[in-house]
Amino acid sequence: MLNQTSVTEFLLLGVTDIQVLQPVLFVVFLAIYIVSLAGNGAILMVVTSEPRLHSPMYFFLGNLSCLDICYSTVTLPKMLENFLSTHKAISFLGCISQLHFFHFLGSTEAMLLTVMGFDRFMAICKPLHYTLIMNHQVCIQLAVTVWIIGFFHALLHSVMTSRLNFCGSNHIRHFFCDVKPLLELACGNIELNEWLLNTVTGAIAMGSCFLTFLSYFYIIIYLFFKTHSYSMLHKALSTCVSHLLVVVLFYIPGVFVYIHPATSSSMDQDQIIAIMYSVVTPILNPLIYTLRNKEVKGALRGMM
């Protein structure tokens, strides 16, 4: 239940307050958004319609593309609107909703990348058991599980943030509503909210990151000590490089934002980093997978 607060709306100060840059940034981020939607939409369409890509790896890739489409849509449309508006307001409910979906999709993506790493581990290190273990039902269960966990993780933050009292400034030093900028504006005790952010979100992020790299540690050990064919080694590693690039692009900016406390001086840095993982990463994911994946490129050419 939303708290009774004197603040009914927030003002998103955005990336910059230099008016002459606003139209330029609008065009840049609009182009990024369109390319992100087109790229991820194309991957989602091709892995759904192409029978050759009906495998666990491409099933999870389709989930990733769906997440990236939604992830961009949570922040970019409002950001684009504010570039052309003098009154950069967002309602209290709209702000909490944006916070919820941002954390829902972000935590879901973190866990999905872990599942994708486990899928590569099973495919490379346990090839004889792969089709038995990673059957269609198991893949659906894994995907549904990470989406549900992500939803309830975000619900925890949105409910606890909505119960805070915002009695002072309503100016958010960010281009979207996130927990840390809102905690800066809250009146009263925010220790529980900070603990939830550091402990629960930290556990999901660091746990997912650790398990993902653990999968690749075992993959690398297996390949170098069990595989004696250079061609087999190259082929196995090439299927992992795309996913590893996505993992690095997703985790490094996100971890940097959430490992240090919220301060006024850190918010400008946080905005730049947030653009990396919420705007740039979703546009890079389809490029990484299509440029390095012959099957996806072949399927896309076949649809044209």
mmCIF file of C-alpha atoms in Angstrom:
data_model
loop_
_atom_site.group_PDB
_atom_site.id
_atom_site.type_symbol
_atom_site.label_atom_id
_atom_site.label_comp_id
_atom_site.label_asym_id
_atom_site.label_seq_id
_atom_site.Cartn_x
_atom_site.Cartn_y
_atom_site.Cartn_z
ATOM 1 C CA MET A 1 0.000 0.000 0.000
ATOM 2 C CA LEU A 2 1.396 3.417 -0.942
ATOM 3 C CA ASN A 3 2.413 5.669 1.902
ATOM 4 C CA GLN A 4 0.610 8.943 2.556
ATOM 5 C CA THR A 5 3.189 11.496 1.464
ATOM 6 C CA SER A 6 3.166 15.178 0.620
ATOM 7 C CA VAL A 7 4.908 14.420 -2.694
ATOM 8 C CA THR A 8 2.464 13.453 -5.456
ATOM 9 C CA GLU A 9 4.944 13.594 -8.329
ATOM 10 C CA PHE A 10 8.689 13.652 -8.959
ATOM 11 C CA LEU A 11 10.749 15.672 -11.407
ATOM 12 C CA LEU A 12 13.358 13.698 -13.338
ATOM 13 C CA LEU A 13 16.288 16.051 -13.867
ATOM 14 C CA GLY A 14 17.648 13.804 -16.616
ATOM 15 C CA VAL A 15 21.053 13.386 -18.191
ATOM 16 C CA THR A 16 21.823 17.098 -18.605
ATOM 17 C CA ASP A 17 20.222 20.475 -17.966
ATOM 18 C CA ILE A 18 21.900 22.102 -21.004
ATOM 19 C CA GLN A 19 18.926 22.978 -23.206
ATOM 20 C CA VAL A 20 20.824 23.086 -26.495
ATOM 21 C CA LEU A 21 21.817 19.424 -26.064
ATOM 22 C CA GLN A 22 18.274 18.185 -25.464
ATOM 23 C CA PRO A 23 17.204 17.852 -29.166
ATOM 24 C CA VAL A 24 20.527 16.222 -30.068
ATOM 25 C CA LEU A 25 20.235 13.688 -27.250
ATOM 26 C CA PHE A 26 16.622 13.038 -28.232
ATOM 27 C CA VAL A 27 17.696 12.032 -31.750
ATOM 28 C CA VAL A 28 20.602 9.906 -30.468
ATOM 29 C CA PHE A 29 18.567 7.986 -27.888
ATOM 30 C CA LEU A 30 15.587 7.629 -30.234
ATOM 31 C CA ALA A 31 17.893 5.993 -32.785
ATOM 32 C CA ILE A 32 19.301 3.712 -30.080
ATOM 33 C CA TYR A 33 15.805 2.731 -28.974
ATOM 34 C CA ILE A 34 14.626 1.966 -32.522
ATOM 35 C CA VAL A 35 17.723 -0.125 -33.289
ATOM 36 C CA SER A 36 17.374 -1.963 -29.961
ATOM 37 C CA LEU A 37 13.729 -2.802 -30.659
ATOM 38 C CA ALA A 38 14.500 -3.866 -34.232
ATOM 39 C CA GLY A 39 17.547 -5.961 -33.324
ATOM 40 C CA ASN A 40 16.041 -7.760 -30.363
ATOM 41 C CA GLY A 41 12.708 -8.111 -32.150
ATOM 42 C CA ALA A 42 14.451 -9.756 -35.116
ATOM 43 C CA ILE A 43 16.236 -12.243 -32.862
ATOM 44 C CA LEU A 44 13.027 -13.020 -30.985
ATOM 45 C CA MET A 45 11.191 -13.557 -34.259
ATOM 46 C CA VAL A 46 13.864 -15.757 -35.818
ATOM 47 C CA VAL A 47 14.382 -18.044 -32.799
ATOM 48 C CA THR A 48 10.607 -18.472 -32.597
ATOM 49 C CA SER A 49 9.929 -19.164 -36.271
ATOM 50 C CA GLU A 50 13.076 -21.029 -37.363
ATOM 51 C CA PRO A 51 12.888 -24.800 -36.525
ATOM 52 C CA ARG A 52 16.697 -25.138 -36.638
ATOM 53 C CA LEU A 53 16.941 -22.751 -33.681
ATOM 54 C CA HIS A 54 14.470 -24.604 -31.450
ATOM 55 C CA SER A 55 17.147 -25.604 -28.933
ATOM 56 C CA PRO A 56 17.764 -24.609 -25.289
ATOM 57 C CA MET A 57 20.473 -22.081 -26.179
ATOM 58 C CA TYR A 58 18.211 -20.172 -28.574
ATOM 59 C CA PHE A 59 15.185 -20.534 -26.308
ATOM 60 C CA PHE A 60 17.090 -18.631 -23.610
ATOM 61 C CA LEU A 61 18.416 -16.177 -26.203
ATOM 62 C CA GLY A 62 14.803 -15.425 -27.136
ATOM 63 C CA ASN A 63 14.042 -14.767 -23.469
ATOM 64 C CA LEU A 64 17.054 -12.429 -23.301
ATOM 65 C CA SER A 65 15.870 -10.475 -26.343
ATOM 66 C CA CYS A 66 12.376 -10.182 -24.848
ATOM 67 C CA LEU A 67 13.907 -8.886 -21.610
ATOM 68 C CA ASP A 68 16.041 -6.336 -23.472
ATOM 69 C CA ILE A 69 13.022 -5.000 -25.381
ATOM 70 C CA CYS A 70 11.133 -4.521 -22.111
ATOM 71 C CA TYR A 71 14.231 -3.220 -20.292
ATOM 72 C CA SER A 72 14.742 -0.431 -22.837
ATOM 73 C CA THR A 73 11.034 0.399 -22.821
ATOM 74 C CA VAL A 74 10.997 0.933 -19.049
ATOM 75 C CA THR A 75 13.377 3.910 -19.202
ATOM 76 C CA LEU A 76 13.823 5.213 -22.752
ATOM 77 C CA PRO A 77 10.297 6.413 -23.716
ATOM 78 C CA LYS A 78 10.056 8.576 -20.582
ATOM 79 C CA MET A 79 13.600 9.772 -21.127
ATOM 80 C CA LEU A 80 12.755 10.764 -24.719
ATOM 81 C CA GLU A 81 9.601 12.556 -23.573
ATOM 82 C CA ASN A 82 11.580 14.560 -21.032
ATOM 83 C CA PHE A 83 14.108 15.687 -23.655
ATOM 84 C CA LEU A 84 11.261 17.569 -25.369
ATOM 85 C CA SER A 85 9.439 18.699 -22.224
ATOM 86 C CA THR A 86 10.067 21.570 -19.852
ATOM 87 C CA HIS A 87 8.059 19.921 -17.062
ATOM 88 C CA LYS A 88 9.843 16.592 -16.570
ATOM 89 C CA ALA A 89 7.326 15.147 -14.136
ATOM 90 C CA ILE A 90 6.429 11.572 -13.315
ATOM 91 C CA SER A 91 3.620 10.663 -10.938
ATOM 92 C CA PHE A 92 4.338 8.972 -7.620
ATOM 93 C CA LEU A 93 2.662 5.758 -8.823
ATOM 94 C CA GLY A 94 4.418 6.002 -12.186
ATOM 95 C CA CYS A 95 7.765 6.401 -10.447
ATOM 96 C CA ILE A 96 7.227 3.353 -8.220
ATOM 97 C CA SER A 97 6.035 1.355 -11.239
ATOM 98 C CA GLN A 98 9.145 2.303 -13.215
ATOM 99 C CA LEU A 99 11.336 1.315 -10.266
ATOM 100 C CA HIS A 100 9.526 -2.017 -9.995
ATOM 101 C CA PHE A 101 9.845 -3.006 -13.656
ATOM 102 C CA PHE A 102 13.444 -1.826 -13.857
ATOM 103 C CA HIS A 103 14.476 -4.106 -10.973
ATOM 104 C CA PHE A 104 12.165 -6.892 -12.141
ATOM 105 C CA LEU A 105 13.735 -7.028 -15.599
ATOM 106 C CA GLY A 106 17.280 -6.335 -14.387
ATOM 107 C CA SER A 107 17.339 -9.107 -11.776
ATOM 108 C CA THR A 108 15.602 -11.499 -14.192
ATOM 109 C CA GLU A 109 18.289 -10.827 -16.802
ATOM 110 C CA ALA A 110 21.051 -11.440 -14.256
ATOM 111 C CA MET A 111 19.587 -14.841 -13.369
ATOM 112 C CA LEU A 112 18.833 -15.685 -17.007
ATOM 113 C CA LEU A 113 22.506 -15.111 -17.899
ATOM 114 C CA THR A 114 23.375 -17.624 -15.165
ATOM 115 C CA VAL A 115 20.968 -20.159 -16.672
ATOM 116 C CA MET A 116 22.512 -19.555 -20.100
ATOM 117 C CA GLY A 117 25.960 -20.194 -18.616
ATOM 118 C CA PHE A 118 24.720 -23.451 -17.078
ATOM 119 C CA ASP A 119 23.250 -24.442 -20.446
ATOM 120 C CA ARG A 120 26.657 -23.959 -22.117
ATOM 121 C CA PHE A 121 28.307 -25.980 -19.324
ATOM 122 C CA MET A 122 25.909 -28.882 -19.866
ATOM 123 C CA ALA A 123 26.254 -28.737 -23.672
ATOM 124 C CA ILE A 124 30.074 -28.762 -23.618
ATOM 125 C CA CYS A 125 30.977 -30.745 -20.497
ATOM 126 C CA LYS A 126 28.058 -33.215 -20.408
ATOM 127 C CA PRO A 127 27.150 -33.702 -24.091
ATOM 128 C CA LEU A 128 25.767 -37.219 -23.628
ATOM 129 C CA HIS A 129 23.332 -36.093 -20.933
ATOM 130 C CA TYR A 130 22.560 -32.662 -22.419
ATOM 131 C CA THR A 131 19.357 -33.459 -24.304
ATOM 132 C CA LEU A 132 18.047 -35.504 -21.384
ATOM 133 C CA ILE A 133 18.721 -32.872 -18.704
ATOM 134 C CA MET A 134 18.024 -29.714 -20.737
ATOM 135 C CA ASN A 135 14.751 -30.904 -22.230
ATOM 136 C CA HIS A 136 11.990 -28.508 -23.259
ATOM 137 C CA GLN A 137 10.079 -28.827 -19.988
ATOM 138 C CA VAL A 138 13.174 -28.096 -17.877
ATOM 139 C CA CYS A 139 14.014 -25.048 -20.020
ATOM 140 C CA ILE A 140 10.510 -23.632 -19.551
ATOM 141 C CA GLN A 141 10.665 -24.284 -15.798
ATOM 142 C CA LEU A 142 14.043 -22.518 -15.526
ATOM 143 C CA ALA A 143 12.806 -19.526 -17.526
ATOM 144 C CA VAL A 144 9.562 -19.228 -15.528
ATOM 145 C CA THR A 145 11.486 -19.543 -12.251
ATOM 146 C CA VAL A 146 13.876 -16.670 -12.984
ATOM 147 C CA TRP A 147 11.002 -14.436 -14.184
ATOM 148 C CA ILE A 148 9.014 -15.153 -10.983
ATOM 149 C CA ILE A 149 11.993 -14.602 -8.661
ATOM 150 C CA GLY A 150 12.789 -11.348 -10.478
ATOM 151 C CA PHE A 151 9.205 -10.155 -10.101
ATOM 152 C CA PHE A 152 9.043 -10.766 -6.348
ATOM 153 C CA HIS A 153 12.517 -9.303 -5.809
ATOM 154 C CA ALA A 154 11.370 -6.101 -7.504
ATOM 155 C CA LEU A 155 8.068 -6.163 -5.605
ATOM 156 C CA LEU A 156 10.036 -6.110 -2.358
ATOM 157 C CA HIS A 157 11.823 -2.900 -3.393
ATOM 158 C CA SER A 158 8.758 -1.188 -4.862
ATOM 159 C CA VAL A 159 6.587 -1.870 -1.805
ATOM 160 C CA MET A 160 9.251 -0.823 0.715
ATOM 161 C CA THR A 161 10.118 2.327 -1.270
ATOM 162 C CA SER A 162 6.456 3.300 -1.662
ATOM 163 C CA ARG A 163 6.031 3.160 2.124
ATOM 164 C CA LEU A 164 8.694 5.839 2.678
ATOM 165 C CA ASN A 165 7.678 9.412 3.386
ATOM 166 C CA PHE A 166 8.836 11.999 0.852
ATOM 167 C CA CYS A 167 8.260 15.344 2.527
ATOM 168 C CA GLY A 168 10.933 17.548 0.978
ATOM 169 C CA SER A 169 12.385 17.965 -2.499
ATOM 170 C CA ASN A 170 10.875 15.967 -5.349
ATOM 171 C CA HIS A 171 13.799 16.473 -7.742
ATOM 172 C CA ILE A 172 15.362 13.135 -8.742
ATOM 173 C CA ARG A 173 18.932 13.476 -9.975
ATOM 174 C CA HIS A 174 18.521 10.723 -12.540
ATOM 175 C CA PHE A 175 16.780 10.013 -15.860
ATOM 176 C CA PHE A 176 14.537 7.328 -14.339
ATOM 177 C CA CYS A 177 13.222 6.270 -10.930
ATOM 178 C CA ASP A 178 15.611 3.985 -9.099
ATOM 179 C CA VAL A 179 15.938 3.023 -5.444
ATOM 180 C CA LYS A 180 19.128 4.924 -4.637
ATOM 181 C CA PRO A 181 18.018 8.356 -5.988
ATOM 182 C CA LEU A 182 14.675 7.976 -4.189
ATOM 183 C CA LEU A 183 16.344 7.093 -0.891
ATOM 184 C CA GLU A 184 18.200 10.415 -1.145
ATOM 185 C CA LEU A 185 14.839 12.220 -1.075
ATOM 186 C CA ALA A 186 13.177 10.161 1.656
ATOM 187 C CA CYS A 187 12.470 11.493 5.132
ATOM 188 C CA GLY A 188 12.943 9.262 8.147
ATOM 189 C CA ASN A 189 14.779 5.982 8.584
ATOM 190 C CA ILE A 190 15.931 4.279 5.369
ATOM 191 C CA GLU A 191 18.242 1.689 6.944
ATOM 192 C CA LEU A 192 15.941 -1.234 6.102
ATOM 193 C CA ASN A 193 15.684 -0.109 2.458
ATOM 194 C CA GLU A 194 19.463 0.205 2.210
ATOM 195 C CA TRP A 195 19.888 -3.212 3.817
ATOM 196 C CA LEU A 196 17.476 -4.763 1.316
ATOM 197 C CA LEU A 197 19.300 -3.091 -1.573
ATOM 198 C CA ASN A 198 22.733 -4.185 -0.383
ATOM 199 C CA THR A 199 21.789 -7.645 0.851
ATOM 200 C CA VAL A 200 18.969 -8.956 -1.348
ATOM 201 C CA THR A 201 19.901 -7.237 -4.603
ATOM 202 C CA GLY A 202 23.578 -7.786 -3.846
ATOM 203 C CA ALA A 203 22.984 -11.490 -3.245
ATOM 204 C CA ILE A 204 21.093 -11.903 -6.522
ATOM 205 C CA ALA A 205 23.650 -9.930 -8.526
ATOM 206 C CA MET A 206 26.818 -11.367 -6.979
ATOM 207 C CA GLY A 207 25.366 -14.882 -6.698
ATOM 208 C CA SER A 208 24.311 -14.876 -10.346
ATOM 209 C CA CYS A 209 27.663 -13.444 -11.414
ATOM 210 C CA PHE A 210 29.607 -16.027 -9.375
ATOM 211 C CA LEU A 211 27.596 -18.987 -10.705
ATOM 212 C CA THR A 212 27.921 -17.732 -14.282
ATOM 213 C CA PHE A 213 31.698 -17.448 -14.104
ATOM 214 C CA LEU A 214 31.870 -20.752 -12.213
ATOM 215 C CA SER A 215 30.176 -22.424 -15.196
ATOM 216 C CA TYR A 216 32.760 -20.912 -17.524
ATOM 217 C CA PHE A 217 35.620 -21.844 -15.204
ATOM 218 C CA TYR A 218 34.583 -25.505 -15.465
ATOM 219 C CA ILE A 219 34.067 -25.149 -19.215
ATOM 220 C CA ILE A 220 37.586 -23.774 -19.706
ATOM 221 C CA ILE A 221 39.135 -26.437 -17.463
ATOM 222 C CA TYR A 222 37.242 -29.165 -19.323
ATOM 223 C CA LEU A 223 38.192 -27.875 -22.769
ATOM 224 C CA PHE A 224 41.889 -27.461 -22.075
ATOM 225 C CA PHE A 225 42.358 -30.777 -20.266
ATOM 226 C CA LYS A 226 39.825 -33.001 -22.047
ATOM 227 C CA THR A 227 39.790 -31.671 -25.604
ATOM 228 C CA HIS A 228 42.825 -32.478 -27.743
ATOM 229 C CA SER A 229 41.436 -31.212 -31.034
ATOM 230 C CA TYR A 230 42.090 -27.547 -31.809
ATOM 231 C CA SER A 231 39.049 -27.335 -34.105
ATOM 232 C CA MET A 232 36.759 -28.733 -31.390
ATOM 233 C CA LEU A 233 38.286 -26.333 -28.849
ATOM 234 C CA HIS A 234 37.764 -23.359 -31.164
ATOM 235 C CA LYS A 235 34.184 -24.356 -31.974
ATOM 236 C CA ALA A 236 33.273 -24.837 -28.296
ATOM 237 C CA LEU A 237 34.827 -21.552 -27.215
ATOM 238 C CA SER A 238 33.184 -19.629 -30.071
ATOM 239 C CA THR A 239 29.740 -20.617 -28.763
ATOM 240 C CA CYS A 240 30.640 -19.157 -25.358
ATOM 241 C CA VAL A 241 32.343 -15.902 -26.350
ATOM 242 C CA SER A 242 29.097 -14.102 -27.273
ATOM 243 C CA HIS A 243 27.483 -14.975 -23.952
ATOM 244 C CA LEU A 244 30.600 -13.986 -21.984
ATOM 245 C CA LEU A 245 30.683 -10.582 -23.703
ATOM 246 C CA VAL A 246 27.036 -10.007 -22.773
ATOM 247 C CA VAL A 247 27.751 -11.050 -19.159
ATOM 248 C CA VAL A 248 30.680 -8.639 -18.856
ATOM 249 C CA LEU A 249 28.739 -5.738 -20.404
ATOM 250 C CA PHE A 250 25.818 -6.371 -18.053
ATOM 251 C CA TYR A 251 27.617 -6.929 -14.758
ATOM 252 C CA ILE A 252 30.535 -4.497 -14.683
ATOM 253 C CA PRO A 253 28.461 -1.259 -14.874
ATOM 254 C CA GLY A 254 25.660 -2.626 -12.676
ATOM 255 C CA VAL A 255 27.950 -3.844 -9.899
ATOM 256 C CA PHE A 256 29.801 -0.515 -9.875
ATOM 257 C CA VAL A 257 26.551 1.398 -9.303
ATOM 258 C CA TYR A 258 25.270 -0.723 -6.440
ATOM 259 C CA ILE A 259 28.471 -1.436 -4.454
ATOM 260 C CA HIS A 260 29.016 2.145 -3.294
ATOM 261 C CA PRO A 261 26.609 4.190 -1.149
ATOM 262 C CA ALA A 262 24.338 6.848 -2.599
ATOM 263 C CA THR A 263 25.830 10.344 -2.358
ATOM 264 C CA SER A 264 25.164 13.539 -4.251
ATOM 265 C CA SER A 265 28.600 13.404 -5.867
ATOM 266 C CA SER A 266 28.114 9.819 -7.044
ATOM 267 C CA MET A 267 24.790 10.383 -8.821
ATOM 268 C CA ASP A 268 26.331 11.900 -11.967
ATOM 269 C CA GLN A 269 28.635 8.880 -12.318
ATOM 270 C CA ASP A 270 25.710 6.546 -11.646
ATOM 271 C CA GLN A 271 23.720 8.120 -14.485
ATOM 272 C CA ILE A 272 26.497 7.523 -17.010
ATOM 273 C CA ILE A 273 26.910 3.929 -15.855
ATOM 274 C CA ALA A 274 23.134 3.402 -15.826
ATOM 275 C CA ILE A 275 23.021 4.464 -19.485
ATOM 276 C CA MET A 276 25.545 1.709 -20.205
ATOM 277 C CA TYR A 277 23.562 -1.169 -18.720
ATOM 278 C CA SER A 278 20.006 0.074 -19.353
ATOM 279 C CA VAL A 279 20.390 1.690 -22.793
ATOM 280 C CA VAL A 280 23.620 0.595 -24.496
ATOM 281 C CA THR A 281 23.728 -3.081 -23.430
ATOM 282 C CA PRO A 282 20.279 -3.953 -24.889
ATOM 283 C CA ILE A 283 21.375 -2.612 -28.278
ATOM 284 C CA LEU A 284 24.723 -4.460 -28.161
ATOM 285 C CA ASN A 285 23.273 -7.868 -27.253
ATOM 286 C CA PRO A 286 21.640 -8.565 -30.654
ATOM 287 C CA LEU A 287 24.746 -7.237 -32.450
ATOM 288 C CA ILE A 288 27.030 -9.534 -30.425
ATOM 289 C CA TYR A 289 24.907 -12.610 -31.049
ATOM 290 C CA THR A 290 24.274 -11.990 -34.747
ATOM 291 C CA LEU A 291 27.855 -10.986 -35.609
ATOM 292 C CA ARG A 292 29.343 -14.078 -33.965
ATOM 293 C CA ASN A 293 26.622 -16.639 -34.641
ATOM 294 C CA LYS A 294 26.452 -18.205 -38.098
ATOM 295 C CA GLU A 295 23.139 -19.987 -37.410
ATOM 296 C CA VAL A 296 21.360 -16.765 -36.384
ATOM 297 C CA LYS A 297 22.854 -14.854 -39.336
ATOM 298 C CA GLY A 298 21.814 -17.615 -41.723
ATOM 299 C CA ALA A 299 18.277 -17.681 -40.338
ATOM 300 C CA LEU A 300 17.995 -13.880 -40.585
ATOM 301 C CA ARG A 301 19.197 -13.919 -44.220
ATOM 302 C CA GLY A 302 16.653 -16.626 -44.979
ATOM 303 C CA MET A 303 13.829 -14.432 -43.683
ATOM 304 C CA MET A 304 14.826 -11.450 -45.815
#
